[in-house]
XYZ file of C-alpha atoms in Angstrom:
771
model
C -13.572 1.133 -47.119
C -10.662 -0.213 -49.169
C -8.308 0.281 -46.213
C -10.661 -1.666 -43.962
C -10.689 -4.566 -46.439
C -6.906 -4.487 -46.614
C -6.635 -4.566 -42.826
C -9.055 -7.478 -42.652
C -7.123 -9.417 -45.318
C -3.838 -8.720 -43.527
C -5.203 -9.988 -40.202
C -6.701 -13.058 -41.906
C -3.391 -13.893 -43.593
C -1.460 -13.359 -40.343
C -3.822 -15.629 -38.384
C -3.688 -18.291 -41.071
C 0.110 -18.132 -41.176
C 0.388 -18.430 -37.370
C -1.938 -21.441 -37.408
C -0.196 -23.232 -40.275
C 3.339 -22.404 -39.183
C 2.890 -24.357 -35.974
C 2.279 -27.540 -37.995
C 5.259 -27.247 -40.323
C 7.710 -27.362 -37.406
C 6.452 -30.763 -36.176
C 8.796 -33.781 -36.485
C 8.225 -35.965 -39.504
C 5.343 -38.403 -39.024
C 4.019 -36.562 -35.953
C 0.733 -34.739 -35.390
C -0.209 -31.975 -32.977
C -2.414 -33.015 -30.049
C -5.084 -30.317 -29.684
C -7.049 -31.650 -26.708
C -9.890 -33.922 -25.697
C -13.558 -33.790 -24.842
C -15.654 -35.941 -22.516
C -19.307 -36.492 -23.419
C -21.717 -37.749 -20.790
C -24.487 -40.109 -21.919
C -27.169 -40.305 -19.249
C -30.913 -39.782 -18.986
C -31.029 -39.773 -15.168
C -28.440 -37.123 -14.315
C -29.500 -33.539 -13.719
C -27.804 -30.833 -15.756
C -25.751 -29.528 -12.849
C -24.655 -33.078 -11.930
C -23.701 -33.831 -15.521
C -21.771 -30.576 -15.761
C -19.859 -31.311 -12.533
C -18.927 -34.842 -13.637
C -17.828 -33.627 -17.050
C -15.627 -30.902 -15.555
C -14.021 -33.359 -13.123
C -13.297 -35.959 -15.812
C -11.897 -33.358 -18.199
C -9.489 -32.283 -15.496
C -8.034 -35.811 -15.295
C -7.107 -36.124 -18.953
C -3.450 -36.159 -19.958
C -1.541 -34.737 -21.689
C -2.689 -31.148 -21.587
C -2.677 -29.500 -25.041
C -0.823 -26.307 -25.870
C -2.496 -23.189 -24.491
C -4.665 -21.196 -26.885
C -5.813 -17.604 -27.246
C -8.665 -16.753 -29.640
C -8.147 -20.095 -31.339
C -4.396 -19.534 -31.833
C -1.428 -21.000 -29.978
C 0.829 -17.958 -29.453
C 3.183 -19.687 -27.005
C 3.758 -22.563 -29.409
C 4.251 -20.051 -32.214
C 6.884 -18.223 -30.125
C 8.639 -21.528 -29.420
C 8.756 -22.399 -33.098
C 9.935 -19.072 -34.503
C 12.705 -18.899 -31.871
C 14.324 -21.907 -33.517
C 17.452 -23.247 -31.831
C 19.223 -20.449 -29.931
C 22.971 -20.354 -30.481
C 23.624 -18.520 -27.206
C 22.481 -19.372 -23.643
C 21.149 -15.816 -23.330
C 19.465 -13.376 -25.657
C 16.137 -12.726 -27.324
C 15.815 -16.148 -28.970
C 16.561 -17.982 -25.750
C 14.084 -15.805 -23.809
C 11.410 -16.255 -26.477
C 11.828 -20.035 -26.583
C 12.197 -20.849 -22.874
C 10.361 -18.039 -21.096
C 7.517 -17.200 -23.454
C 7.203 -20.274 -25.638
C 6.138 -23.832 -24.917
C 7.074 -26.978 -26.892
C 4.457 -28.761 -29.009
C 2.325 -31.446 -27.384
C 2.562 -34.380 -29.799
C -0.194 -36.873 -30.513
C 2.247 -39.690 -29.760
C 2.158 -38.633 -26.099
C -1.536 -39.566 -25.901
C -2.343 -42.873 -24.153
C -6.019 -43.372 -24.942
C -6.378 -46.639 -23.017
C -4.768 -45.250 -19.864
C -7.067 -42.238 -19.898
C -10.080 -44.552 -20.227
C -8.921 -46.493 -17.160
C -8.465 -43.286 -15.166
C -11.940 -42.004 -16.052
C -13.511 -45.397 -15.353
C -11.806 -45.547 -11.964
C -12.940 -42.050 -11.014
C -16.571 -42.816 -11.848
C -16.444 -46.009 -9.801
C -14.928 -44.058 -6.894
C -17.984 -41.789 -7.096
C -20.369 -44.743 -6.839
C -21.031 -45.353 -10.542
C -20.113 -49.048 -10.418
C -21.703 -49.843 -13.792
C -20.019 -47.028 -15.724
C -18.965 -47.695 -19.310
C -16.132 -45.714 -20.964
C -15.091 -45.619 -24.600
C -12.536 -43.466 -26.356
C -11.457 -42.637 -29.874
C -9.422 -40.077 -31.809
C -10.000 -37.997 -34.904
C -7.243 -36.612 -37.117
C -7.288 -33.773 -39.614
C -4.468 -31.727 -41.127
C -1.920 -33.294 -38.767
C -4.036 -32.341 -35.738
C -5.364 -35.035 -33.400
C -8.275 -34.691 -31.005
C -9.488 -37.316 -28.507
C -13.103 -37.950 -27.594
C -14.355 -40.016 -24.632
C -17.919 -41.145 -24.095
C -18.990 -41.924 -20.521
C -22.207 -43.734 -19.602
C -22.162 -43.522 -15.773
C -25.234 -45.629 -15.095
C -26.965 -45.458 -11.697
C -25.101 -44.090 -8.691
C -25.040 -46.421 -5.691
C -26.295 -45.069 -2.348
C -25.315 -46.020 1.185
C -27.851 -48.367 2.778
C -26.166 -48.849 6.171
C -22.903 -48.111 8.015
C -21.681 -50.530 10.673
C -18.828 -49.990 13.142
C -16.830 -52.667 15.067
C -18.718 -54.651 17.675
C -15.498 -55.995 19.249
C -14.993 -55.138 22.936
C -11.246 -54.500 22.637
C -10.093 -51.023 23.714
C -9.193 -49.812 20.205
C -12.365 -51.117 18.582
C -14.483 -49.541 21.313
C -12.724 -46.217 20.743
C -13.417 -46.420 16.995
C -17.104 -47.251 17.562
C -17.411 -44.339 20.002
C -16.802 -41.939 17.111
C -19.735 -43.264 15.037
C -22.129 -40.431 15.941
C -19.921 -37.965 14.036
C -19.356 -40.180 11.020
C -19.066 -38.662 7.550
C -20.741 -41.742 6.094
C -24.472 -41.042 5.984
C -27.268 -43.430 5.046
C -28.903 -42.310 1.804
C -25.834 -40.411 0.573
C -23.961 -41.541 -2.579
C -20.996 -43.862 -2.227
C -17.804 -41.777 -2.534
C -14.262 -43.040 -2.035
C -13.044 -39.536 -1.129
C -15.577 -39.398 1.707
C -14.383 -42.800 2.905
C -10.797 -41.535 2.992
C -12.003 -38.492 4.906
C -13.782 -40.783 7.359
C -10.572 -42.660 8.067
C -8.775 -39.368 8.691
C -11.603 -38.236 10.988
C -11.462 -41.418 13.066
C -7.669 -41.184 13.309
C -7.924 -37.561 14.468
C -10.452 -38.564 17.117
C -8.252 -41.402 18.347
C -5.259 -39.081 18.579
C -7.305 -37.048 21.067
C -7.778 -40.185 23.169
C -4.153 -41.241 23.567
C -3.629 -43.499 20.520
C -0.362 -41.845 19.525
C 0.925 -44.621 17.243
C -2.348 -45.236 15.411
C -2.786 -44.146 11.789
C -5.614 -43.955 9.209
C -4.063 -46.786 7.194
C -4.939 -49.171 10.032
C -8.640 -48.699 9.222
C -10.572 -50.629 6.586
C -13.976 -49.838 5.097
C -15.468 -52.860 3.358
C -18.161 -52.390 0.716
C -20.989 -54.829 -0.025
C -22.661 -53.922 -3.306
C -24.589 -57.186 -3.705
C -27.635 -56.188 -1.669
C -29.434 -54.898 -4.797
C -31.400 -51.769 -5.695
C -28.132 -49.952 -6.377
C -27.265 -49.698 -2.706
C -24.232 -50.644 -0.615
C -23.545 -51.609 2.987
C -20.358 -50.216 4.541
C -18.423 -51.977 7.329
C -15.821 -49.971 9.234
C -13.204 -52.214 10.870
C -9.680 -52.254 12.263
C -7.181 -54.229 10.242
C -6.063 -57.409 12.039
C -2.367 -56.649 11.433
C -2.399 -53.489 13.579
C 0.721 -53.690 15.857
C 0.336 -53.774 19.607
C 1.831 -50.285 20.162
C -0.863 -48.769 17.927
C -3.623 -50.485 19.911
C -2.711 -48.798 23.183
C -3.763 -45.418 24.573
C -0.785 -43.607 26.103
C -0.562 -41.218 29.004
C 2.045 -38.495 29.324
C 4.976 -39.468 31.541
C 7.810 -37.059 32.277
C 8.199 -33.793 30.356
C 11.675 -32.417 29.616
C 12.439 -29.017 28.102
C 15.839 -28.034 26.687
C 15.663 -24.234 26.107
C 19.297 -23.892 24.989
C 19.509 -26.699 22.443
C 22.209 -26.206 19.799
C 21.536 -27.871 16.460
C 25.074 -27.138 15.272
C 26.694 -29.426 17.849
C 27.691 -32.877 16.637
C 26.276 -34.411 19.796
C 23.985 -31.859 21.473
C 23.525 -32.226 25.208
C 20.261 -34.085 25.856
C 21.104 -35.462 29.273
C 18.759 -35.183 32.233
C 21.510 -34.540 34.780
C 20.773 -30.813 35.234
C 16.994 -31.100 35.028
C 15.069 -28.907 37.468
C 11.492 -29.862 38.323
C 9.034 -26.985 38.023
C 5.275 -27.488 38.415
C 5.212 -30.922 36.808
C 7.888 -30.652 34.097
C 11.684 -30.635 33.986
C 13.736 -27.754 32.600
C 17.305 -28.568 31.560
C 18.875 -25.100 31.592
C 22.098 -25.180 33.592
C 22.906 -21.548 32.683
C 19.448 -20.356 33.847
C 18.866 -18.438 30.605
C 15.067 -18.612 30.917
C 12.738 -18.602 33.891
C 10.824 -21.910 34.084
C 7.553 -19.939 34.273
C 8.004 -19.059 30.582
C 7.316 -22.685 29.673
C 4.494 -23.122 32.136
C 2.439 -20.754 29.997
C 3.327 -22.708 26.865
C 3.005 -26.347 27.952
C -0.453 -27.870 27.655
C 0.616 -31.392 28.606
C 0.531 -32.533 32.219
C 2.036 -35.764 33.506
C -0.573 -38.472 33.943
C -2.977 -37.095 31.318
C -3.888 -38.940 28.144
C -1.888 -37.838 25.127
C -3.904 -35.788 22.637
C -2.871 -34.125 19.413
C -4.554 -30.821 20.240
C -2.362 -30.206 23.298
C 0.624 -31.443 21.328
C 0.103 -28.839 18.579
C -0.816 -26.068 21.007
C 2.412 -26.552 22.938
C 4.547 -26.420 19.789
C 2.697 -23.389 18.456
C 3.025 -21.466 21.715
C 6.734 -22.178 21.984
C 7.200 -21.057 18.376
C 5.285 -17.777 18.757
C 7.047 -16.681 21.960
C 9.557 -15.032 19.652
C 12.755 -16.159 21.382
C 13.367 -19.459 19.601
C 14.574 -20.134 16.072
C 13.720 -23.842 16.018
C 11.286 -25.864 18.103
C 11.003 -29.629 17.836
C 9.922 -32.469 20.042
C 9.904 -36.241 20.305
C 8.250 -38.897 22.467
C 9.737 -42.001 24.076
C 7.675 -45.021 25.080
C 7.961 -45.855 28.739
C 5.937 -47.729 31.361
C 4.569 -51.234 31.308
C 2.241 -52.937 28.850
C -0.625 -52.327 31.272
C 0.186 -48.637 31.860
C 2.017 -47.354 28.755
C 3.348 -43.796 28.903
C 5.128 -41.311 26.659
C 7.955 -39.145 27.922
C 7.935 -35.817 26.064
C 11.131 -33.999 25.083
C 11.139 -30.430 23.743
C 14.289 -29.055 22.107
C 14.365 -25.270 21.721
C 17.106 -23.504 19.761
C 17.154 -19.839 20.835
C 17.582 -16.926 18.504
C 20.521 -14.613 19.242
C 19.628 -12.776 22.424
C 20.697 -9.423 21.005
C 20.650 -8.182 17.430
C 21.111 -4.956 15.497
C 19.225 -4.198 12.298
C 19.514 -1.340 9.860
C 17.108 -0.229 7.127
C 17.561 2.326 4.384
C 14.427 3.495 2.591
C 13.826 5.714 -0.386
C 10.585 7.669 -0.853
C 8.970 9.676 -3.589
C 5.676 11.546 -3.288
C 3.148 13.104 -5.620
C 4.015 16.591 -4.259
C 7.487 16.385 -5.881
C 9.149 15.504 -2.579
C 11.831 12.830 -2.634
C 13.754 11.592 0.337
C 15.270 8.818 2.369
C 15.181 7.397 5.872
C 17.783 5.473 7.845
C 16.577 3.328 10.710
C 18.610 1.376 13.270
C 16.958 -0.946 15.764
C 18.497 -2.893 18.639
C 16.605 -5.901 19.961
C 16.961 -7.928 23.170
C 14.811 -11.083 23.022
C 15.112 -12.069 26.688
C 15.424 -8.939 28.806
C 14.300 -10.279 32.189
C 14.714 -14.029 31.439
C 11.008 -14.279 30.685
C 11.227 -14.064 26.853
C 10.413 -10.342 27.033
C 11.475 -8.392 23.964
C 12.909 -4.898 24.151
C 13.314 -2.987 20.883
C 15.018 0.405 20.823
C 14.799 2.113 17.449
C 16.358 5.304 16.204
C 15.655 6.866 12.852
C 16.369 9.916 10.789
C 15.133 11.003 7.393
C 14.597 13.854 5.004
C 12.336 14.960 2.161
C 13.551 17.426 -0.442
C 11.447 19.077 -3.119
C 13.304 18.417 -6.364
C 11.099 20.582 -8.586
C 8.722 23.497 -8.280
C 9.200 27.100 -7.302
C 9.483 26.613 -3.544
C 12.680 24.636 -3.303
C 14.456 24.701 0.015
C 11.325 23.978 2.043
C 12.723 20.611 3.044
C 11.555 18.332 5.823
C 13.857 16.592 8.316
C 12.766 13.978 10.789
C 14.647 12.527 13.775
C 13.242 10.219 16.402
C 13.603 7.305 18.770
C 11.198 4.711 20.128
C 11.426 1.975 22.759
C 8.992 -0.957 22.899
C 8.833 -3.624 25.597
C 6.747 -6.688 24.702
C 5.958 -9.183 27.474
C 4.538 -12.577 26.349
C 1.671 -12.657 28.857
C -1.029 -10.472 30.361
C 0.339 -8.220 33.085
C -2.387 -7.332 35.594
C -5.362 -7.957 33.261
C -8.412 -5.890 34.163
C -10.880 -8.266 32.560
C -11.108 -11.747 31.076
C -9.681 -11.697 27.547
C -11.182 -14.111 25.052
C -7.948 -15.442 23.542
C -7.220 -18.694 21.766
C -4.646 -20.956 23.328
C -2.658 -21.105 20.084
C -1.406 -17.521 20.219
C 0.695 -15.861 22.879
C -1.011 -12.756 24.312
C 1.262 -9.779 24.904
C 1.487 -6.767 27.173
C 3.160 -3.896 25.327
C 4.713 -0.666 26.628
C 5.897 2.026 24.187
C 7.744 5.314 24.618
C 8.747 7.556 21.735
C 10.018 11.005 20.798
C 10.242 12.692 17.391
C 11.583 15.993 16.155
C 10.041 17.198 12.882
C 11.719 20.191 11.238
C 10.033 21.818 8.243
C 12.837 24.049 7.043
C 11.958 27.767 6.816
C 8.568 27.073 8.443
C 8.476 25.413 11.888
C 9.540 22.486 14.076
C 7.449 20.079 16.152
C 8.516 18.074 19.196
C 6.305 15.018 19.678
C 6.194 12.650 22.625
C 4.075 9.511 22.889
C 3.523 6.774 25.477
C 1.295 3.709 25.397
C 0.538 0.757 27.629
C -1.824 -2.034 26.662
C -2.485 -5.548 25.445
C -2.471 -7.392 22.138
C -4.050 -10.808 21.612
C -5.666 -13.000 18.985
C -9.103 -14.435 19.548
C -8.435 -16.964 16.784
C -6.581 -17.190 13.470
C -8.775 -14.499 11.916
C -9.531 -12.058 14.733
C -7.055 -9.825 16.542
C -7.583 -7.282 19.321
C -5.447 -4.483 20.699
C -6.272 -2.369 23.735
C -4.202 0.550 24.967
C -5.444 1.364 28.437
C -3.245 4.449 28.414
C -2.323 6.402 25.290
C -0.588 9.767 25.563
C 0.450 12.151 22.781
C 2.054 15.518 23.428
C 3.066 17.873 20.597
C 4.988 21.110 21.214
C 5.789 23.520 18.323
C 9.129 25.324 18.173
C 11.062 27.651 15.899
C 8.019 28.962 14.056
C 9.400 31.354 11.443
C 8.069 34.779 10.626
C 7.373 33.560 7.099
C 4.981 30.928 8.418
C 3.376 33.422 10.798
C 2.762 35.718 7.830
C 1.243 32.792 5.930
C -1.158 32.210 8.822
C -2.292 35.807 8.500
C -3.302 35.064 4.899
C -4.699 31.585 5.646
C -5.652 31.156 9.355
C -6.262 27.433 8.858
C -2.483 26.886 8.676
C -2.321 27.537 12.411
C -3.790 24.071 12.978
C -0.501 22.440 11.987
C 1.447 24.108 14.831
C -1.076 23.833 17.620
C 0.101 22.580 20.980
C -1.592 19.228 21.460
C -2.065 17.047 24.501
C -4.046 13.827 24.079
C -4.547 11.357 26.911
C -7.044 8.535 26.687
C -7.594 4.919 25.658
C -7.764 3.130 22.307
C -9.163 -0.152 21.020
C -8.522 -1.834 17.673
C -10.140 -4.931 16.141
C -8.978 -6.670 12.957
C -10.600 -9.467 10.985
C -8.523 -10.876 8.139
C -9.135 -14.135 6.262
C -6.533 -13.525 3.525
C -4.303 -16.246 5.013
C -6.939 -18.841 4.069
C -5.765 -19.472 0.510
C -8.608 -21.909 -0.205
C -11.147 -19.072 -0.127
C -12.160 -17.712 -3.509
C -12.923 -14.292 -2.045
C -11.340 -12.591 0.959
C -12.353 -9.994 3.525
C -10.296 -7.611 5.620
C -11.879 -5.401 8.256
C -10.285 -3.087 10.799
C -11.989 -0.714 13.197
C -10.500 1.651 15.782
C -12.087 3.382 18.749
C -10.260 6.274 20.389
C -11.586 8.015 23.506
C -9.631 10.921 24.999
C -9.964 13.492 27.747
C -13.050 12.150 29.519
C -11.599 11.976 33.022
C -9.840 15.326 32.662
C -12.992 16.852 31.185
C -15.114 15.674 34.087
C -12.521 16.845 36.604
C -12.201 20.331 35.131
C -15.716 20.829 33.797
C -14.235 22.183 30.581
C -16.633 23.368 27.855
C -15.430 25.167 24.723
C -18.948 26.508 24.071
C -18.732 28.758 27.115
C -15.060 29.497 26.419
C -14.219 27.610 29.621
C -11.283 25.450 28.476
C -8.453 23.918 30.489
C -4.766 23.240 29.819
C -2.137 20.761 30.997
C 1.587 21.370 30.455
C 0.605 24.684 28.918
C -1.434 22.899 26.244
C -5.195 22.511 25.986
C -5.979 18.811 26.357
C -8.203 17.234 23.724
C -11.577 15.706 24.446
C -13.246 13.633 21.745
C -14.645 10.312 20.586
C -13.137 8.941 17.341
C -14.285 5.888 15.398
C -13.075 4.650 12.014
C -13.420 1.517 9.918
C -11.574 0.023 6.940
C -13.442 -2.696 5.012
C -11.861 -4.492 2.050
C -13.307 -7.157 -0.221
C -11.137 -9.072 -2.659
C -13.074 -10.861 -5.391
C -11.190 -13.378 -7.506
C -12.190 -13.138 -11.153
C -9.723 -15.707 -12.460
C -6.499 -17.470 -11.662
C -4.427 -14.286 -11.945
C -7.000 -11.506 -11.719
C -8.824 -9.871 -8.825
C -11.205 -7.042 -8.099
C -10.054 -5.300 -4.925
C -12.504 -2.974 -3.170
C -12.168 -0.764 -0.104
C -14.438 1.487 1.950
C -13.015 3.727 4.669
C -15.309 5.687 6.940
C -14.307 7.677 9.985
C -15.919 10.148 12.329
C -14.526 12.157 15.206
C -16.853 13.889 17.630
C -15.091 16.677 19.572
C -16.783 17.963 22.715
C -16.043 19.374 26.148
C -12.585 20.915 25.883
C -12.382 20.648 22.057
C -14.354 22.116 19.164
C -12.498 19.921 16.631
C -10.169 16.937 16.680
C -6.483 17.528 17.416
C -4.413 17.696 14.248
C -2.637 14.353 14.842
C -6.014 12.606 15.142
C -7.740 14.174 12.150
C -8.408 12.452 8.824
C -6.665 13.119 5.507
C -7.405 12.222 1.882
C -5.232 12.089 -1.240
C -1.909 10.483 -2.029
C -0.392 7.205 -3.229
C -2.545 4.963 -1.007
C -5.686 7.076 -1.021
C -7.247 9.030 -3.922
C -4.303 8.758 -6.266
C -5.427 11.437 -8.715
C -4.841 14.100 -6.037
C -1.694 14.931 -4.144
C -1.318 13.853 -0.520
C -3.640 15.697 1.891
C -4.835 18.051 -0.855
C -8.549 17.167 -0.927
C -11.148 18.902 1.203
C -12.415 19.442 3.703
C -15.692 19.480 1.765
C -15.625 22.006 -1.046
C -13.025 24.163 0.701
C -9.956 25.148 -1.311
C -7.209 27.492 -0.014
C -6.956 30.721 -1.970
C -3.268 30.353 -2.793
C -3.178 27.117 -4.726
C -0.991 27.216 -7.812
C 0.516 23.884 -8.748
C 4.045 23.453 -7.418
C 3.690 26.280 -4.874
C 0.935 24.527 -2.978
C 1.891 22.589 0.164
C -1.295 20.630 0.881
C -2.090 19.772 4.467
C -5.876 19.679 4.727
C -7.514 17.701 7.544
C -11.017 16.958 8.819
C -13.178 15.382 11.521
C -15.029 13.021 9.173
C -13.868 10.903 6.263
C -15.383 8.795 3.510
C -13.256 7.035 0.912
C -14.129 4.399 -1.693
C -11.667 2.550 -3.909
C -11.955 -0.207 -6.473
C -9.101 -1.701 -8.461
C -8.899 -4.393 -11.106
C -5.613 -6.304 -10.824
C -4.239 -8.838 -13.283
C -0.960 -10.502 -14.088
C 0.509 -9.350 -17.404
C 3.758 -11.282 -17.798
C 6.340 -12.637 -15.398
C 6.758 -10.259 -12.478
C 4.700 -7.516 -14.122
C 1.123 -6.967 -12.966
C -1.284 -4.328 -14.169
C -4.142 -2.400 -12.578
C -7.012 -0.090 -13.470
C -8.503 1.845 -10.558
C -11.218 4.291 -9.537
C -10.984 6.290 -6.294
C -13.455 8.624 -4.597
C -13.670 10.388 -1.256
C -13.402 13.507 0.871
C -13.101 14.781 4.417
C -15.267 17.249 6.349
C -15.340 19.204 9.587
C -17.873 18.329 12.227
C -18.567 21.994 12.915
C -17.283 25.382 11.826
C -14.504 27.040 13.794
C -15.967 29.528 16.329
C -13.349 32.051 15.182
C -14.788 33.801 12.055
C -11.250 34.344 10.747
C -10.579 30.605 10.683
C -13.768 29.328 9.107
C -13.186 27.098 6.088
C -16.088 27.846 3.778
C -17.790 24.655 2.563
C -15.840 22.426 4.951
C -18.708 21.516 7.308
C -20.394 18.137 6.872
C -23.943 18.336 5.482
C -26.462 16.032 3.827
C -24.964 17.113 0.473
C -21.750 15.181 1.170
C -22.212 12.764 -1.777
C -22.046 15.656 -4.249
C -18.780 16.771 -2.632
C -16.772 13.600 -3.309
C -13.548 13.911 -5.270
C -13.168 11.236 -7.965
C -10.072 10.061 -9.834
C -8.988 7.191 -12.043
C -5.835 5.804 -13.577
C -3.604 2.907 -14.560
C -0.785 1.210 -12.728
C 1.989 -1.338 -13.005
C 3.189 -3.511 -10.143
C 6.522 -5.347 -10.181
C 6.361 -8.373 -7.895
C 9.946 -9.027 -6.821
C 8.899 -11.630 -4.198
C 10.603 -9.784 -1.341
C 8.735 -6.551 -2.190
C 6.209 -5.124 -4.620
C 7.199 -1.954 -6.466
C 4.093 0.005 -7.490
C 3.689 2.759 -10.072
C 0.368 4.547 -10.631
C -0.534 7.288 -13.090
C -3.839 8.988 -12.246
C -5.923 12.012 -13.138
C -9.074 13.605 -11.630
C -12.600 13.078 -12.927
C -14.344 15.229 -10.345
C -13.062 18.262 -8.422
C -15.294 19.100 -5.430
C -14.084 22.678 -5.014
C -15.516 23.754 -8.378
C -19.065 25.138 -8.688
C -21.616 22.369 -8.193
C -22.565 21.953 -11.864
C -18.939 22.109 -13.059
C -17.318 19.520 -10.790
C -17.221 16.706 -13.351
C -14.268 17.474 -15.605
C -14.582 14.821 -18.337
C -14.723 17.489 -21.037
C -11.486 19.067 -19.804
C -9.390 15.914 -20.278
C -6.743 16.574 -22.927
C -3.831 14.164 -22.835
C -2.208 15.955 -25.752
C -2.186 19.263 -23.874
C 1.038 19.912 -21.953
C -0.595 22.306 -19.503
C -3.405 19.862 -18.729
C -0.904 17.056 -18.131
C 1.146 19.249 -15.799
C -1.900 20.295 -13.763
C -3.753 16.980 -13.653
C -1.551 13.924 -14.175
C -0.241 12.571 -10.860
C 2.476 9.919 -10.784
C 2.804 7.774 -7.673
C 5.757 5.513 -6.872
C 5.295 3.325 -3.790
C 6.110 0.026 -2.127
C 3.300 -2.517 -1.763
C -0.343 -2.434 -2.768
C -2.458 0.577 -1.734
C -4.917 -1.806 -0.041
C-alpha cells in the first residue's frame, strides 16, 4: 500500500511540475493563452442546431492554443526543456523543432476581431439580428477567452426571382432556374448563394458561354419584407463585358502531337496541317495516325462549346499513355454575330522507347530470403496508334537462411510480353464505358521456369486476350475472352518422388495442368474520394474453364472417362471469389480496416478438384499472419511430417474463407502502428477418389466455422512516401488441426518460453499494407 501511495505522489508531483514549468518559461509580462469557448444563448434553437453552430464558431477562433493531452501540454513542455540548441542537429534540436511547439501567448489574441468573424458567420447563415460579446479571464498567468452568441431568429427565403430581360445571356440564366439551389422556405445561407452562382456558371459553360464567370452574377437580398423572411433576386451585373455575353461555337480544331516544351519557340504553325474527319493534325513526321485523336476529341466544328466535352477531350488525351503533357487554348474568331473559338491542342509525347530495371528484396515467414531483378522494355507507339508494347524479363531466387533443410532453394526465370491497344478491337458486345477513360484491348504472352532445387522444376506458359475498361471513376471491368495456362513439370528428383510416397498430396504440386477458358473481373473502389469518411473496396472474379472441350469430349471423371490435350488433362471448373474491404475512420490519424475474402471453385466434368494454379491458399504476410505462407488447412488436415523448420508448407483448397480486421494509427512522424486479428481456412470441395491421396478432415462441411484458424499480433509501418515498409509480429490463438476441444490455445501462450516463441511467433517483413 505504501508503494502505491509513493507512486501516486510521484505522478502527482511530476504532473504538477510539467504544468508549472510551462509557465516559468514565458517572457516577462506575458501569459499563456489556453483557448476559448463559445456559448450559445437561444431558446428557439434545437439541441442539434445549437451544437452545430457552436462547433462551427469554435472552429473559426484564432489563435489555436497549444495542444493538450490529459490536461497537460507535452509538446510545449518538450519545447521548453529543449532550451536553445547550440547545434543545428542533435537531440535538443529534434526535441524543440520536431516534437515541441512554441507557446501561444495571450498577446496574440485579438478579441474584437474574433467577435467580428463570429458575427459575420452568423449573418451569413441568416441570423441577421445576432449579437456577439466577448471577454477574457486570467488566472495564474493563463488567459482564456469566452464568447457569448445570441443568434436571434434565422431568416428564411420567401421568394427567388431570376432575370426577366430578353437578352441572350439573361435568358440562359433564367433557363437554369428549375435546378436552383435556392429553395423557398429554406434558411438564408451565403454559402448556398455562392454555390448557386457556381451552378449557374457551370450550366452556362455547357451552353457556349466560354468567357462567363460566377463573379458576373449578383444575388440581391431584400430583408425588409418582415416576418424574418427575405426575397432573393438573381441578376447579371451590368458591367459584364461583351465577350462574356456571347455563346461561342467551335471553329477549327488543331492538334500538335509532337509539341516540344523545351524549344524556345515551339512550332505552332498551321502550314503542315492535315484535315482528318473535321479536325487538323499538324504532324509532319507522321508519328501518330490521325485516328488516334478521333477517339479522343469530343468537339466538332460548328457545335456549341461546352465544358464537359472540353474536359473529356483533355482527359482522354492524357490517359492514352503516350503523352507527358497535354494542354490547350482557344482563340476567338468569327464575327460579332457568329462568334467562334478555334481550339488548339499541344501534346508533348513521352519517349517512344524506354528501359526500366527493378531490384527487389523479399523475406518470408518460412525463413526464405531472396531477391528479384526485373528489366522491362516499353514501346509507347508500336503501330502509330498509341499502342503500348511491354516486354519484361525477370529472374529471382529464394534461399532458406535458417532451419535444417538448407539448400532447398528456389530459382525463378521468366519473360512476358503485353500489347495494350487504346480501343476496343472487334468488340463482341456493347461495353458500358464512360467517355472519360480510354478502353483497352490487351494481349499477353508469358513463360516462366520455376526450379525448386533438389525437388522439381515447372515450365509454365500463359496467354490472354481481352478487354479492360472503366464504367466510371469507381467501377472497373476486365474480360479475358481467352485465357490459357499450361504447366509442365520437369526434373522431378527421386527425393521428391520418395516424399510423395510418404505424403501423396505432394503430387498435386507437380501435376501437368492445362487450363483454357474465360475470366471476368469487376472492381469497385471509392478510396480515391478523399472526402468520404469511410471507404469501400470490392473485387470479384469469375473464371470458367474447359466447358467447350468438356462438351466436345464428353469427359466425366466420375466414370473415369477423362481427356487430355498436349499430354495433359485439361481442367473443367467454375471458380468465383470476392474480396470486400471496409475502411472506417475513427479519427484524423486512425482507421479500422476490415476485409472478408470468400472463394469457391466447383470442379466437374474432366476435373475432380481445381488445378493447383487456380486453388486457394491461406497464411502468410498478407493473409493470416500468425501462420506461415500456405501452411493452414485444408480444413483440419495437417501433414504428418511437420516439425518447425523442416516443414515446407504448400497446402491448397477449392474453397476459402478469410476474415481480417486491423486497427491502424499514426504514432510519430513516419511511424504507424497496428493491432490485428486474422481468421480463415481453406477446404476441398470433395475428397480425392484415390484412397491414398485423401486428406483427412479437408472436405468442406457445415462445421467449417469451428475449423477456422485464428491469429493476432502487432505491427509497425514506416511510411516513406514512396513506399510503406511493414513489420508484423503475430502468434496463433486457434489451431484447427488440434482436437476440437483443444483448438483454442490461449492457455499455451508463454512469451517467456523460448520454445514457445520459436514454434509460435511469426515475423513478417513486407512492402505495403496487407489490405
